[in-house]
Amino acid sequence: MKHFLKWSPLPASFGLVSYSVQFQGEFELLYRNGSWEDVFECQLIAHSTCDMTDYIACNVDYNIRVHAQKGGQRSDWASIRQLFNSRQTKLTTPTMTVTAAREFIRVTFAEIPKSIDVILNYWKKGKESNSPSIVETWKILRS
C-alpha cells in the first residue's frame, strides 16, 4: 500500500516555490527528544505531493508537516490535523461500467489513483463459481 501526502499549493502568483516535508513517529517522539526527520525525496520539491510510503510503518502514529520556501523566505510549518496511522486507511473499490457486445467487452473505470493496480478477471456467464475457469486476466496500464 502506498501513502502520499498531498497539500494545496500556493497560488501561481507567488512564483516558483519549493516545499519540504518532515515526519515524526513514535520513535522520534520518545527516543529522539521529539525530533523531526526529513523525507529525503521531498526536500525542496516544486510539486505538492510527497510519496511517504518508505517512511510509514504499520501501527505507528505519525505527525507530518510541510513548509514552503522561496529564496530566503520560509513559511511556518503546516502539520496534519490529527496523527496518521496506516491502520486508518480504508480501501474502496473503483467505480466501473461494463459494456458488452458480441465480440468485445469494454470496461471503463472512474479515476483510479496511480498508487493502485487493477487486475481485471472475467469468465463465461454461468461459470462464476469456478474461479479456475477465468478466460483471461488483464492488468490495467496507465500512460
mmCIF file of C-alpha atoms in Angstrom:
data_model
loop_
_atom_site.group_PDB
_atom_site.id
_atom_site.type_symbol
_atom_site.label_atom_id
_atom_site.label_comp_id
_atom_site.label_asym_id
_atom_site.label_seq_id
_atom_site.Cartn_x
_atom_site.Cartn_y
_atom_site.Cartn_z
ATOM 1 C CA MET A 1 0.000 0.000 0.000
ATOM 2 C CA LYS A 2 1.296 3.444 -0.868
ATOM 3 C CA HIS A 3 0.949 6.564 1.255
ATOM 4 C CA PHE A 4 1.033 10.036 -0.275
ATOM 5 C CA LEU A 5 0.858 13.394 1.442
ATOM 6 C CA LYS A 6 -0.945 15.959 -0.729
ATOM 7 C CA TRP A 7 -1.480 19.626 0.028
ATOM 8 C CA SER A 8 -2.861 22.709 -1.667
ATOM 9 C CA PRO A 9 -0.046 24.538 -3.445
ATOM 10 C CA LEU A 10 0.455 28.259 -3.062
ATOM 11 C CA PRO A 11 -1.149 30.371 -5.815
ATOM 12 C CA ALA A 12 0.871 30.731 -9.029
ATOM 13 C CA SER A 13 1.177 34.457 -8.290
ATOM 14 C CA PHE A 14 3.793 33.538 -5.647
ATOM 15 C CA GLY A 15 6.101 32.337 -8.415
ATOM 16 C CA LEU A 16 8.391 29.335 -8.100
ATOM 17 C CA VAL A 17 8.047 27.894 -4.593
ATOM 18 C CA SER A 18 9.760 24.838 -3.087
ATOM 19 C CA TYR A 19 8.237 22.570 -0.454
ATOM 20 C CA SER A 20 9.860 20.355 2.177
ATOM 21 C CA VAL A 21 8.255 17.558 4.217
ATOM 22 C CA GLN A 22 9.153 16.098 7.620
ATOM 23 C CA PHE A 23 7.651 13.386 9.801
ATOM 24 C CA GLN A 24 7.725 12.448 13.454
ATOM 25 C CA GLY A 25 6.849 8.932 14.540
ATOM 26 C CA GLU A 26 6.737 7.274 17.932
ATOM 27 C CA PHE A 27 10.471 6.553 17.812
ATOM 28 C CA GLU A 28 11.404 10.184 17.122
ATOM 29 C CA LEU A 29 8.962 11.415 19.739
ATOM 30 C CA LEU A 30 10.007 9.036 22.528
ATOM 31 C CA TYR A 31 13.669 8.244 21.853
ATOM 32 C CA ARG A 32 14.969 11.221 19.877
ATOM 33 C CA ASN A 33 13.634 14.001 22.083
ATOM 34 C CA GLY A 34 10.743 14.859 19.779
ATOM 35 C CA SER A 35 12.950 15.396 16.731
ATOM 36 C CA TRP A 36 11.600 15.598 13.175
ATOM 37 C CA GLU A 37 13.031 13.625 10.248
ATOM 38 C CA ASP A 38 13.253 14.838 6.655
ATOM 39 C CA VAL A 39 11.533 12.863 3.918
ATOM 40 C CA PHE A 40 14.626 12.932 1.701
ATOM 41 C CA GLU A 41 12.782 12.645 -1.625
ATOM 42 C CA CYS A 42 10.535 15.536 -0.589
ATOM 43 C CA GLN A 43 13.017 18.286 0.191
ATOM 44 C CA LEU A 44 12.814 21.492 -1.857
ATOM 45 C CA ILE A 45 10.377 19.964 -4.360
ATOM 46 C CA ALA A 46 8.228 22.026 -6.744
ATOM 47 C CA HIS A 47 5.099 19.834 -6.666
ATOM 48 C CA SER A 48 2.560 19.446 -3.850
ATOM 49 C CA THR A 49 2.655 15.654 -3.425
ATOM 50 C CA CYS A 50 5.076 13.556 -1.392
ATOM 51 C CA ASP A 51 5.358 9.752 -1.524
ATOM 52 C CA MET A 52 5.863 8.744 2.116
ATOM 53 C CA THR A 53 5.465 5.003 1.583
ATOM 54 C CA ASP A 54 9.025 4.125 2.604
ATOM 55 C CA TYR A 55 8.713 6.146 5.821
ATOM 56 C CA ILE A 56 5.402 4.790 7.161
ATOM 57 C CA ALA A 57 5.463 1.658 9.333
ATOM 58 C CA CYS A 58 2.384 -0.319 10.344
ATOM 59 C CA ASN A 59 0.571 0.547 13.556
ATOM 60 C CA VAL A 60 2.642 3.636 14.358
ATOM 61 C CA ASP A 61 1.198 7.115 14.826
ATOM 62 C CA TYR A 62 2.833 9.850 12.758
ATOM 63 C CA ASN A 63 2.743 13.598 12.718
ATOM 64 C CA ILE A 64 3.617 15.036 9.302
ATOM 65 C CA ARG A 65 4.360 18.602 8.302
ATOM 66 C CA VAL A 66 5.241 20.667 5.234
ATOM 67 C CA HIS A 67 6.545 24.171 4.644
ATOM 68 C CA ALA A 68 7.090 26.403 1.622
ATOM 69 C CA GLN A 69 10.271 28.241 0.741
ATOM 70 C CA LYS A 70 11.099 30.914 -1.816
ATOM 71 C CA GLY A 71 14.522 32.463 -1.878
ATOM 72 C CA GLY A 72 15.457 33.330 1.700
ATOM 73 C CA GLN A 73 11.837 33.307 2.899
ATOM 74 C CA ARG A 74 10.262 30.310 4.561
ATOM 75 C CA SER A 75 6.714 29.693 5.763
ATOM 76 C CA ASP A 76 5.818 28.253 9.142
ATOM 77 C CA TRP A 77 5.344 24.505 9.233
ATOM 78 C CA ALA A 78 1.816 23.294 8.466
ATOM 79 C CA SER A 79 1.003 19.994 10.205
ATOM 80 C CA ILE A 80 -1.713 17.451 9.564
ATOM 81 C CA ARG A 81 -4.757 17.965 11.808
ATOM 82 C CA GLN A 82 -4.546 14.595 13.544
ATOM 83 C CA LEU A 83 -1.944 11.867 13.803
ATOM 84 C CA PHE A 84 -1.810 9.462 10.858
ATOM 85 C CA ASN A 85 -1.717 5.698 11.298
ATOM 86 C CA SER A 86 -1.763 3.308 8.336
ATOM 87 C CA ARG A 87 -4.375 1.139 10.047
ATOM 88 C CA GLN A 88 -6.811 4.038 9.479
ATOM 89 C CA THR A 89 -6.527 3.521 5.715
ATOM 90 C CA LYS A 90 -9.733 2.386 4.074
ATOM 91 C CA LEU A 91 -9.633 0.727 0.671
ATOM 92 C CA THR A 92 -12.621 1.047 -1.621
ATOM 93 C CA THR A 93 -13.397 -0.482 -4.980
ATOM 94 C CA PRO A 94 -13.191 1.760 -8.042
ATOM 95 C CA THR A 95 -16.387 2.663 -9.882
ATOM 96 C CA MET A 96 -16.613 0.902 -13.233
ATOM 97 C CA THR A 97 -19.025 0.428 -16.092
ATOM 98 C CA VAL A 98 -19.121 -2.596 -18.379
ATOM 99 C CA THR A 99 -20.383 -2.503 -21.956
ATOM 100 C CA ALA A 100 -20.744 -5.862 -23.676
ATOM 101 C CA ALA A 101 -21.084 -6.539 -27.386
ATOM 102 C CA ARG A 102 -20.797 -9.803 -29.280
ATOM 103 C CA GLU A 103 -17.075 -9.594 -29.898
ATOM 104 C CA PHE A 104 -15.777 -7.373 -27.106
ATOM 105 C CA ILE A 105 -16.175 -6.158 -23.556
ATOM 106 C CA ARG A 106 -15.349 -2.556 -22.682
ATOM 107 C CA VAL A 107 -14.634 -1.831 -19.038
ATOM 108 C CA THR A 108 -14.337 1.819 -18.062
ATOM 109 C CA PHE A 109 -13.095 2.855 -14.645
ATOM 110 C CA ALA A 110 -13.689 6.107 -12.841
ATOM 111 C CA GLU A 111 -10.494 7.871 -11.884
ATOM 112 C CA ILE A 112 -8.083 5.381 -10.344
ATOM 113 C CA PRO A 113 -5.221 6.699 -8.211
ATOM 114 C CA LYS A 114 -1.775 5.971 -9.648
ATOM 115 C CA SER A 115 -0.884 4.116 -6.474
ATOM 116 C CA ILE A 116 -3.409 1.350 -7.196
ATOM 117 C CA ASP A 117 -3.017 -1.590 -9.571
ATOM 118 C CA VAL A 118 -6.194 -3.065 -11.023
ATOM 119 C CA ILE A 119 -6.358 -6.673 -12.147
ATOM 120 C CA LEU A 120 -9.438 -7.484 -14.201
ATOM 121 C CA ASN A 121 -10.628 -11.098 -14.330
ATOM 122 C CA TYR A 122 -13.527 -12.236 -16.458
ATOM 123 C CA TRP A 123 -15.141 -15.559 -17.313
ATOM 124 C CA LYS A 124 -18.026 -17.060 -19.237
ATOM 125 C CA LYS A 125 -21.519 -16.474 -17.903
ATOM 126 C CA GLY A 126 -22.641 -19.241 -15.575
ATOM 127 C CA LYS A 127 -19.082 -20.164 -14.577
ATOM 128 C CA GLU A 128 -18.807 -17.558 -11.790
ATOM 129 C CA SER A 129 -18.391 -20.154 -9.044
ATOM 130 C CA ASN A 130 -15.475 -21.852 -10.821
ATOM 131 C CA SER A 131 -12.629 -19.391 -10.386
ATOM 132 C CA PRO A 132 -10.168 -21.600 -12.360
ATOM 133 C CA SER A 133 -12.313 -21.033 -15.473
ATOM 134 C CA ILE A 134 -11.105 -17.447 -15.885
ATOM 135 C CA VAL A 135 -10.792 -16.743 -19.599
ATOM 136 C CA GLU A 136 -8.171 -14.020 -19.330
ATOM 137 C CA THR A 137 -6.572 -11.676 -16.809
ATOM 138 C CA TRP A 138 -5.585 -8.104 -17.610
ATOM 139 C CA LYS A 139 -3.535 -5.671 -15.616
ATOM 140 C CA ILE A 140 -4.692 -2.123 -16.285
ATOM 141 C CA LEU A 141 -1.837 0.017 -17.562
ATOM 142 C CA ARG A 142 -1.667 3.786 -17.431
ATOM 143 C CA SER A 143 0.155 6.062 -19.788
#
